[in-house]
Amino acid sequence: MAIQWFPGHMNSTRRAILDRAKDIDVVIELLDARLPGSSLNPLLAELTRGKPALKVLNKQDLADPERTALWLSHYNALPATQALGLDASITAPSQRLIAACRALAPLRGGMTKPLRVLICGIPNVGKSTLINTLVGRKATKTGDEPGITKLEQKIVLASDVYLFDTPGMLWPRITVPQSGYHLAASGGIGRNAYNEEEVALDLLNCVNRNYPGRIAERFRLPDMSALTDEEQLTEIAKKRGAIQSGGRVNLQKAAEILMGEFRTGGLGLVTLEVPAEMAQWQAEAEVAEAARREKKKKKVGASE
Ligand code: G4P
């Protein structure tokens, strides 16, 4: 499935980040701890090359702790990078972020050389929640529709620590299909950009593979391991009363229910991907991209 996601403000955001990056000491990238590879923006590293990075695996309270540990080691092994897990709504741990930024840019701080931090992350990853927690008041709008453009804000976290907030930014094209599904399941992609049933079927498959029995347990259904993903979604629809007039099951509604459960932690502690798997998906996507480019080149050549 191709996820059709072309946020209109992407180019302006890209320019804003490039401009801002010149005067930045540390880049915080908020990742969703349930999809720590898919929620990473490949463009961000390119736009902020050479800047120390703090990867924050947010919503760790909803993620599988063993998998969070794998991802933290993965990111901590990268040069000039530190990673930590977070629940953005809790104040004391959120304050650790400031300490981590100071450690990443030890030469900055004090009134003459304030520490300048850029914060980025996909929609719904918890950026507004984190900023609100850090400043102790409602500093930013929280909206649940991904892709809402917001202007850059400068937030004073301490007399010598400034946080620059950028609007959400995504990819021009999502090349790893699994990442598209995971981003859509998490709410990081606007709902018009994908087919809910397809995303829900992928989510069912992924949860069943990694956490057998979890779905049946949550929906209080008997063992469903012999059923196909479609049959399982049908059972969920029946169990939760997602029935259309005429008695037909409403799979679209069932898909929304399942994704809602995932987003709010109803399926328990779930992480959809591990680093090794992600590396393999990326390698496969690169091969597919190369083939796509080659095909395009041939088509252009033939029409000339
Ligand atoms: P954004 O600015 O990055 O777009 O995200 P935002 O802070 O609006 O957060 C999106 C949703 O994720 C919010 O839930 C928020 O409460 C939740 N959230 C943020 N950080 C965490 C976290 O660390 N753990 C958990 N469990 N949830 C987190 P919502 O239902 O859309 O809004 P609300 O009802 O909480 O206001």
mmCIF file of C-alpha atoms and ligand atoms in Angstrom:
data_model
loop_
_atom_site.group_PDB
_atom_site.id
_atom_site.type_symbol
_atom_site.label_atom_id
_atom_site.label_comp_id
_atom_site.label_asym_id
_atom_site.label_seq_id
_atom_site.Cartn_x
_atom_site.Cartn_y
_atom_site.Cartn_z
ATOM 1 C CA MET A 1 0.000 0.000 0.000
ATOM 2 C CA ALA A 2 1.323 3.442 -0.856
ATOM 3 C CA ILE A 3 0.592 5.933 1.890
ATOM 4 C CA GLN A 4 -0.389 9.164 0.180
ATOM 5 C CA TRP A 5 1.162 11.771 2.428
ATOM 6 C CA PHE A 6 2.192 15.103 1.003
ATOM 7 C CA PRO A 7 2.078 17.669 3.790
ATOM 8 C CA GLY A 8 1.794 21.078 2.112
ATOM 9 C CA HIS A 9 4.076 22.783 4.583
ATOM 10 C CA MET A 10 6.932 20.329 4.192
ATOM 11 C CA ASN A 11 9.109 22.501 2.003
ATOM 12 C CA SER A 12 8.697 25.558 4.212
ATOM 13 C CA THR A 13 9.494 23.429 7.270
ATOM 14 C CA ARG A 14 12.560 22.077 5.568
ATOM 15 C CA ARG A 15 13.774 25.610 4.891
ATOM 16 C CA ALA A 16 12.951 26.693 8.457
ATOM 17 C CA ILE A 17 14.986 23.802 9.878
ATOM 18 C CA LEU A 18 17.930 24.476 7.574
ATOM 19 C CA ASP A 19 17.933 28.153 8.609
ATOM 20 C CA ARG A 20 17.557 27.387 12.277
ATOM 21 C CA ALA A 21 20.123 24.558 12.280
ATOM 22 C CA LYS A 22 22.948 27.024 11.682
ATOM 23 C CA ASP A 23 22.556 28.442 15.199
ATOM 24 C CA ILE A 24 21.619 25.264 17.003
ATOM 25 C CA ASP A 25 23.725 23.362 19.541
ATOM 26 C CA VAL A 26 21.626 20.216 20.047
ATOM 27 C CA VAL A 27 18.763 18.620 18.099
ATOM 28 C CA ILE A 28 16.144 16.747 20.086
ATOM 29 C CA GLU A 29 14.192 14.295 17.964
ATOM 30 C CA LEU A 30 11.125 12.900 19.638
ATOM 31 C CA LEU A 31 10.445 9.350 18.505
ATOM 32 C CA ASP A 32 7.478 7.156 19.279
ATOM 33 C CA ALA A 33 8.854 4.388 21.524
ATOM 34 C CA ARG A 34 6.402 1.936 19.919
ATOM 35 C CA LEU A 35 7.930 2.580 16.473
ATOM 36 C CA PRO A 36 11.379 4.009 17.176
ATOM 37 C CA GLY A 37 12.715 3.319 13.683
ATOM 38 C CA SER A 38 9.682 4.313 11.614
ATOM 39 C CA SER A 39 9.159 7.560 13.537
ATOM 40 C CA LEU A 40 12.726 8.694 12.843
ATOM 41 C CA ASN A 41 12.877 11.327 10.148
ATOM 42 C CA PRO A 42 15.675 10.504 7.686
ATOM 43 C CA LEU A 43 15.606 14.102 6.413
ATOM 44 C CA LEU A 44 16.313 15.555 9.823
ATOM 45 C CA ALA A 45 19.771 13.983 10.133
ATOM 46 C CA GLU A 46 20.572 15.369 6.686
ATOM 47 C CA LEU A 47 19.375 18.890 7.566
ATOM 48 C CA THR A 48 21.164 18.993 10.925
ATOM 49 C CA ARG A 49 24.356 17.156 9.967
ATOM 50 C CA GLY A 50 27.186 17.569 12.498
ATOM 51 C CA LYS A 51 24.917 18.659 15.353
ATOM 52 C CA PRO A 52 24.771 16.538 18.522
ATOM 53 C CA ALA A 53 21.485 14.625 18.657
ATOM 54 C CA LEU A 54 19.254 13.592 21.522
ATOM 55 C CA LYS A 55 16.817 10.843 20.526
ATOM 56 C CA VAL A 56 13.910 10.726 22.934
ATOM 57 C CA LEU A 57 11.798 7.579 22.827
ATOM 58 C CA ASN A 58 8.563 9.101 24.029
ATOM 59 C CA LYS A 59 5.466 7.194 25.211
ATOM 60 C CA GLN A 60 7.772 4.603 26.712
ATOM 61 C CA ASP A 61 4.964 3.896 29.186
ATOM 62 C CA LEU A 62 3.078 2.300 26.236
ATOM 63 C CA ALA A 63 6.083 0.440 24.758
ATOM 64 C CA ASP A 64 7.625 -2.990 25.342
ATOM 65 C CA PRO A 65 10.524 -2.332 27.788
ATOM 66 C CA GLU A 66 12.766 -5.060 26.326
ATOM 67 C CA ARG A 67 12.446 -3.550 22.870
ATOM 68 C CA THR A 68 12.940 -0.022 24.212
ATOM 69 C CA ALA A 69 16.280 -1.202 25.660
ATOM 70 C CA LEU A 70 17.279 -2.574 22.229
ATOM 71 C CA TRP A 71 16.482 0.740 20.554
ATOM 72 C CA LEU A 72 18.238 2.809 23.213
ATOM 73 C CA SER A 73 21.441 0.772 22.692
ATOM 74 C CA HIS A 74 21.023 1.126 18.941
ATOM 75 C CA TYR A 75 20.795 4.931 19.067
ATOM 76 C CA ASN A 76 23.352 5.371 21.865
ATOM 77 C CA ALA A 77 25.889 3.592 19.639
ATOM 78 C CA LEU A 78 25.626 6.329 16.985
ATOM 79 C CA PRO A 79 28.242 9.120 17.052
ATOM 80 C CA ALA A 80 27.377 12.335 18.958
ATOM 81 C CA THR A 81 24.031 10.808 19.875
ATOM 82 C CA GLN A 82 22.369 10.124 23.162
ATOM 83 C CA ALA A 83 19.051 8.355 23.593
ATOM 84 C CA LEU A 84 16.613 8.113 26.452
ATOM 85 C CA GLY A 85 13.101 6.856 27.080
ATOM 86 C CA LEU A 86 10.384 9.180 28.374
ATOM 87 C CA ASP A 87 6.785 9.623 29.387
ATOM 88 C CA ALA A 88 6.382 13.259 28.371
ATOM 89 C CA SER A 89 3.660 14.004 30.885
ATOM 90 C CA ILE A 90 5.871 13.391 33.937
ATOM 91 C CA THR A 91 7.855 16.401 35.091
ATOM 92 C CA ALA A 92 10.983 15.093 36.835
ATOM 93 C CA PRO A 93 12.137 12.723 34.034
ATOM 94 C CA SER A 94 11.368 15.385 31.430
ATOM 95 C CA GLN A 95 13.818 17.685 33.193
ATOM 96 C CA ARG A 96 16.543 15.072 32.493
ATOM 97 C CA LEU A 97 16.373 16.197 28.905
ATOM 98 C CA ILE A 98 17.860 19.561 29.729
ATOM 99 C CA ALA A 99 20.746 17.884 31.576
ATOM 100 C CA ALA A 100 21.307 15.561 28.604
ATOM 101 C CA CYS A 101 21.401 18.550 26.213
ATOM 102 C CA ARG A 102 23.916 20.331 28.427
ATOM 103 C CA ALA A 103 26.096 17.188 28.403
ATOM 104 C CA LEU A 104 25.922 17.025 24.593
ATOM 105 C CA ALA A 105 27.061 20.656 24.217
ATOM 106 C CA PRO A 106 29.310 21.255 27.251
ATOM 107 C CA LEU A 107 30.793 24.452 25.854
ATOM 108 C CA ARG A 108 27.423 26.187 25.741
ATOM 109 C CA GLY A 109 25.506 27.688 28.675
ATOM 110 C CA GLY A 110 25.552 30.854 30.698
ATOM 111 C CA MET A 111 24.071 34.203 29.698
ATOM 112 C CA THR A 112 26.543 34.977 26.914
ATOM 113 C CA LYS A 113 26.384 31.575 25.222
ATOM 114 C CA PRO A 114 22.911 30.172 25.850
ATOM 115 C CA LEU A 115 22.281 26.570 24.902
ATOM 116 C CA ARG A 116 20.078 26.518 21.789
ATOM 117 C CA VAL A 117 18.039 23.378 21.286
ATOM 118 C CA LEU A 118 15.858 22.454 18.327
ATOM 119 C CA ILE A 119 12.980 20.041 18.950
ATOM 120 C CA CYS A 120 11.410 18.009 16.137
ATOM 121 C CA GLY A 121 9.094 15.066 15.849
ATOM 122 C CA ILE A 122 6.272 13.622 13.792
ATOM 123 C CA PRO A 123 2.702 14.724 14.594
ATOM 124 C CA ASN A 124 1.168 13.181 17.724
ATOM 125 C CA VAL A 125 4.505 11.994 19.094
ATOM 126 C CA GLY A 126 3.984 14.144 22.200
ATOM 127 C CA LYS A 127 5.973 17.291 21.472
ATOM 128 C CA SER A 128 3.367 19.705 22.838
ATOM 129 C CA THR A 129 2.903 17.536 25.921
ATOM 130 C CA LEU A 130 6.642 17.529 26.559
ATOM 131 C CA ILE A 131 6.996 21.284 26.074
ATOM 132 C CA ASN A 132 4.036 21.903 28.360
ATOM 133 C CA THR A 133 5.580 19.630 30.988
ATOM 134 C CA LEU A 134 8.951 21.354 30.700
ATOM 135 C CA VAL A 135 7.589 24.884 30.989
ATOM 136 C CA GLY A 136 4.922 23.941 33.507
ATOM 137 C CA ARG A 137 2.057 25.564 31.632
ATOM 138 C CA LYS A 138 0.176 25.343 28.339
ATOM 139 C CA ALA A 139 2.802 26.679 25.930
ATOM 140 C CA THR A 140 1.675 25.135 22.662
ATOM 141 C CA LYS A 141 -1.515 24.105 21.027
ATOM 142 C CA THR A 142 -2.169 20.390 21.118
ATOM 143 C CA GLY A 143 -4.212 19.231 18.186
ATOM 144 C CA ASP A 144 -4.986 15.661 17.337
ATOM 145 C CA GLU A 145 -5.093 16.107 13.575
ATOM 146 C CA PRO A 146 -1.591 15.467 12.170
ATOM 147 C CA GLY A 147 -0.143 18.014 9.831
ATOM 148 C CA ILE A 148 -1.521 21.184 11.385
ATOM 149 C CA THR A 149 1.016 23.895 10.573
ATOM 150 C CA LYS A 150 2.339 25.820 13.542
ATOM 151 C CA LEU A 151 4.834 28.655 13.480
ATOM 152 C CA GLU A 152 8.256 28.222 15.025
ATOM 153 C CA GLN A 153 8.278 29.133 18.686
ATOM 154 C CA LYS A 154 11.152 30.042 20.958
ATOM 155 C CA ILE A 155 10.605 28.717 24.439
ATOM 156 C CA VAL A 156 12.808 29.765 27.363
ATOM 157 C CA LEU A 157 13.432 26.651 29.457
ATOM 158 C CA ALA A 158 16.035 28.221 31.750
ATOM 159 C CA SER A 159 17.740 31.606 31.677
ATOM 160 C CA ASP A 160 20.452 30.065 29.471
ATOM 161 C CA VAL A 161 18.495 27.322 27.638
ATOM 162 C CA TYR A 162 16.298 28.125 24.633
ATOM 163 C CA LEU A 163 14.125 25.581 22.889
ATOM 164 C CA PHE A 164 13.088 26.160 19.283
ATOM 165 C CA ASP A 165 9.944 24.312 18.316
ATOM 166 C CA THR A 166 9.319 23.545 14.656
ATOM 167 C CA PRO A 167 6.141 22.441 12.947
ATOM 168 C CA GLY A 168 5.854 18.718 12.268
ATOM 169 C CA MET A 169 7.727 17.424 9.260
ATOM 170 C CA LEU A 170 7.413 14.161 7.417
ATOM 171 C CA TRP A 171 8.965 12.530 4.399
ATOM 172 C CA PRO A 172 8.266 13.442 0.773
ATOM 173 C CA ARG A 173 7.626 9.750 0.188
ATOM 174 C CA ILE A 174 7.596 6.913 2.670
ATOM 175 C CA THR A 175 9.810 4.315 1.041
ATOM 176 C CA VAL A 176 9.632 1.579 3.688
ATOM 177 C CA PRO A 177 6.089 0.175 3.440
ATOM 178 C CA GLN A 178 6.125 -1.222 6.994
ATOM 179 C CA SER A 179 7.025 2.226 8.309
ATOM 180 C CA GLY A 180 3.998 3.663 6.532
ATOM 181 C CA TYR A 181 1.714 1.174 8.284
ATOM 182 C CA HIS A 182 3.329 1.744 11.669
ATOM 183 C CA LEU A 183 3.186 5.532 11.347
ATOM 184 C CA ALA A 184 -0.458 5.360 10.305
ATOM 185 C CA ALA A 185 -1.323 3.009 13.200
ATOM 186 C CA SER A 186 0.298 5.418 15.669
ATOM 187 C CA GLY A 187 -1.659 8.453 14.431
ATOM 188 C CA GLY A 188 1.434 10.117 12.952
ATOM 189 C CA ILE A 189 -0.136 10.385 9.494
ATOM 190 C CA GLY A 190 -3.356 12.224 8.625
ATOM 191 C CA ARG A 191 -6.244 9.771 8.316
ATOM 192 C CA ASN A 192 -7.086 10.743 4.742
ATOM 193 C CA ALA A 193 -3.712 9.406 3.641
ATOM 194 C CA TYR A 194 -4.382 5.735 4.262
ATOM 195 C CA ASN A 195 -6.936 2.989 4.240
ATOM 196 C CA GLU A 196 -7.864 2.219 7.841
ATOM 197 C CA GLU A 197 -8.720 -1.425 7.169
ATOM 198 C CA GLU A 198 -5.341 -2.109 5.562
ATOM 199 C CA VAL A 199 -3.485 -0.441 8.408
ATOM 200 C CA ALA A 200 -5.537 -2.341 10.990
ATOM 201 C CA LEU A 201 -4.872 -5.683 9.245
ATOM 202 C CA ASP A 202 -1.135 -4.967 9.289
ATOM 203 C CA LEU A 203 -1.360 -3.996 12.966
ATOM 204 C CA LEU A 204 -3.216 -7.221 13.763
ATOM 205 C CA ASN A 205 -0.576 -9.224 11.937
ATOM 206 C CA CYS A 206 2.286 -7.463 13.691
ATOM 207 C CA VAL A 207 0.777 -7.754 17.188
ATOM 208 C CA ASN A 208 -0.109 -11.427 16.632
ATOM 209 C CA ARG A 209 3.418 -12.205 15.452
ATOM 210 C CA ASN A 210 5.119 -10.469 18.352
ATOM 211 C CA TYR A 211 2.570 -10.752 21.153
ATOM 212 C CA PRO A 212 0.475 -13.906 20.514
ATOM 213 C CA GLY A 213 -2.864 -13.987 22.322
ATOM 214 C CA ARG A 214 -2.858 -10.248 23.120
ATOM 215 C CA ILE A 215 -5.684 -9.351 20.726
ATOM 216 C CA ALA A 216 -8.017 -12.120 21.889
ATOM 217 C CA GLU A 217 -7.279 -11.199 25.495
ATOM 218 C CA ARG A 218 -8.056 -7.501 24.981
ATOM 219 C CA PHE A 219 -11.311 -8.093 23.138
ATOM 220 C CA ARG A 220 -12.320 -11.012 25.378
ATOM 221 C CA LEU A 221 -12.547 -13.350 22.428
ATOM 222 C CA PRO A 222 -11.669 -17.061 22.362
ATOM 223 C CA ASP A 223 -8.331 -18.165 20.882
ATOM 224 C CA MET A 224 -8.196 -16.697 17.351
ATOM 225 C CA SER A 225 -4.857 -18.164 16.238
ATOM 226 C CA ALA A 226 -6.533 -20.318 13.573
ATOM 227 C CA LEU A 227 -8.304 -17.312 12.015
ATOM 228 C CA THR A 228 -6.989 -15.069 9.248
ATOM 229 C CA ASP A 229 -6.402 -11.385 10.014
ATOM 230 C CA GLU A 230 -9.617 -10.482 8.157
ATOM 231 C CA GLU A 231 -11.594 -13.011 10.184
ATOM 232 C CA GLN A 232 -10.110 -11.616 13.384
ATOM 233 C CA LEU A 233 -11.121 -8.061 12.415
ATOM 234 C CA THR A 234 -14.633 -9.391 11.729
ATOM 235 C CA GLU A 235 -14.747 -10.967 15.216
ATOM 236 C CA ILE A 236 -13.639 -7.635 16.739
ATOM 237 C CA ALA A 237 -16.397 -5.860 14.782
ATOM 238 C CA LYS A 238 -19.037 -8.265 16.092
ATOM 239 C CA LYS A 239 -17.747 -8.118 19.649
ATOM 240 C CA ARG A 240 -17.736 -4.316 19.735
ATOM 241 C CA GLY A 241 -21.052 -3.889 17.941
ATOM 242 C CA ALA A 242 -19.597 -2.478 14.723
ATOM 243 C CA ILE A 243 -22.571 -3.568 12.633
ATOM 244 C CA GLN A 244 -24.099 -1.715 9.712
ATOM 245 C CA SER A 245 -27.775 -1.556 8.863
ATOM 246 C CA GLY A 246 -28.752 -4.888 7.364
ATOM 247 C CA GLY A 247 -26.545 -6.701 9.878
ATOM 248 C CA ARG A 248 -23.270 -6.505 7.922
ATOM 249 C CA VAL A 249 -20.101 -6.026 9.943
ATOM 250 C CA ASN A 250 -18.473 -2.613 9.659
ATOM 251 C CA LEU A 251 -14.780 -3.395 9.183
ATOM 252 C CA GLN A 252 -13.852 0.257 8.893
ATOM 253 C CA LYS A 253 -15.278 0.901 12.368
ATOM 254 C CA ALA A 254 -13.535 -2.209 13.714
ATOM 255 C CA ALA A 255 -10.266 -0.918 12.251
ATOM 256 C CA GLU A 256 -10.752 2.420 14.031
ATOM 257 C CA ILE A 257 -11.482 0.600 17.298
ATOM 258 C CA LEU A 258 -8.342 -1.533 16.988
ATOM 259 C CA MET A 259 -6.114 1.462 16.169
ATOM 260 C CA GLY A 260 -7.674 3.408 19.038
ATOM 261 C CA GLU A 261 -6.786 0.569 21.410
ATOM 262 C CA PHE A 262 -3.203 0.554 20.151
ATOM 263 C CA ARG A 263 -2.843 4.342 20.434
ATOM 264 C CA THR A 264 -4.104 4.482 23.988
ATOM 265 C CA GLY A 265 -2.284 1.405 25.289
ATOM 266 C CA GLY A 266 -5.303 -0.923 25.352
ATOM 267 C CA LEU A 267 -3.277 -3.710 23.721
ATOM 268 C CA GLY A 268 -0.737 -3.603 26.543
ATOM 269 C CA LEU A 269 2.927 -2.725 26.143
ATOM 270 C CA VAL A 270 3.566 -3.102 22.435
ATOM 271 C CA THR A 271 6.497 -2.110 20.200
ATOM 272 C CA LEU A 272 5.987 -2.821 16.524
ATOM 273 C CA GLU A 273 9.612 -3.129 15.375
ATOM 274 C CA VAL A 274 13.185 -3.972 16.423
ATOM 275 C CA PRO A 275 16.422 -2.511 15.006
ATOM 276 C CA ALA A 276 17.476 -5.611 13.019
ATOM 277 C CA GLU A 277 14.080 -5.867 11.331
ATOM 278 C CA MET A 278 14.135 -2.155 10.505
ATOM 279 C CA ALA A 279 17.588 -2.437 8.923
ATOM 280 C CA GLN A 280 16.316 -5.267 6.719
ATOM 281 C CA TRP A 281 13.204 -3.311 5.656
ATOM 282 C CA GLN A 282 15.381 -0.324 4.805
ATOM 283 C CA ALA A 283 17.742 -2.452 2.720
ATOM 284 C CA GLU A 284 14.762 -3.930 0.831
ATOM 285 C CA ALA A 285 13.309 -0.447 0.317
ATOM 286 C CA GLU A 286 16.596 0.791 -1.135
ATOM 287 C CA VAL A 287 16.600 -2.051 -3.673
ATOM 288 C CA ALA A 288 12.979 -1.279 -4.586
ATOM 289 C CA GLU A 289 13.757 2.455 -4.882
ATOM 290 C CA ALA A 290 16.725 1.771 -7.168
ATOM 291 C CA ALA A 291 14.514 -0.420 -9.374
ATOM 292 C CA ARG A 292 11.815 2.298 -9.413
ATOM 293 C CA ARG A 293 14.340 4.963 -10.446
ATOM 294 C CA GLU A 294 15.761 2.699 -13.143
ATOM 295 C CA LYS A 295 12.273 2.018 -14.535
ATOM 296 C CA LYS A 296 11.496 5.754 -14.562
ATOM 297 C CA LYS A 297 14.762 6.498 -16.342
ATOM 298 C CA LYS A 298 13.978 3.889 -19.018
ATOM 299 C CA LYS A 299 10.455 5.307 -19.479
ATOM 300 C CA VAL A 300 11.808 8.843 -19.922
ATOM 301 C CA GLY A 301 14.481 7.506 -22.335
ATOM 302 C CA ALA A 302 11.833 5.682 -24.400
ATOM 303 C CA SER A 303 9.616 8.775 -24.701
ATOM 304 C CA GLU A 304 12.491 10.985 -25.946
HETATM 305 P P1 G4P B 1 2.300 16.538 19.253
HETATM 306 O O1 G4P B 1 2.404 17.890 19.869
HETATM 307 O O2 G4P B 1 3.620 15.908 19.025
HETATM 308 O O3 G4P B 1 1.437 16.490 18.032
HETATM 309 O O4 G4P B 1 1.593 15.549 20.310
HETATM 310 P P2 G4P B 1 0.758 15.865 21.637
HETATM 311 O O5 G4P B 1 1.623 16.435 22.687
HETATM 312 O O6 G4P B 1 -0.483 16.607 21.257
HETATM 313 O O7 G4P B 1 0.405 14.386 22.090
HETATM 314 C C1 G4P B 1 -0.430 13.524 21.325
HETATM 315 C C2 G4P B 1 -1.133 12.553 22.264
HETATM 316 O O8 G4P B 1 -0.146 11.713 22.899
HETATM 317 C C3 G4P B 1 -1.898 13.228 23.420
HETATM 318 O O9 G4P B 1 -3.021 12.420 23.713
HETATM 319 C C4 G4P B 1 -0.917 13.137 24.581
HETATM 320 O O10 G4P B 1 -1.555 13.170 25.836
HETATM 321 C C5 G4P B 1 -0.285 11.780 24.323
HETATM 322 N N1 G4P B 1 1.068 11.656 24.891
HETATM 323 C C6 G4P B 1 2.110 12.497 24.732
HETATM 324 N N2 G4P B 1 3.202 12.043 25.357
HETATM 325 C C7 G4P B 1 2.854 10.875 25.926
HETATM 326 C C8 G4P B 1 3.574 9.890 26.705
HETATM 327 O O11 G4P B 1 4.770 9.975 26.974
HETATM 328 N N3 G4P B 1 2.843 8.801 27.101
HETATM 329 C C9 G4P B 1 1.521 8.645 26.796
HETATM 330 N N4 G4P B 1 0.904 7.549 27.234
HETATM 331 N N5 G4P B 1 0.828 9.536 26.053
HETATM 332 C C10 G4P B 1 1.495 10.634 25.634
HETATM 333 P P3 G4P B 1 -4.467 12.826 23.246
HETATM 334 O O12 G4P B 1 -5.376 11.754 23.696
HETATM 335 O O13 G4P B 1 -4.465 13.179 21.794
HETATM 336 O O14 G4P B 1 -4.694 14.173 24.020
HETATM 337 P P4 G4P B 1 -5.067 14.366 25.575
HETATM 338 O O15 G4P B 1 -6.419 13.781 25.720
HETATM 339 O O16 G4P B 1 -4.030 13.662 26.402
HETATM 340 O O17 G4P B 1 -5.026 15.861 25.726
#
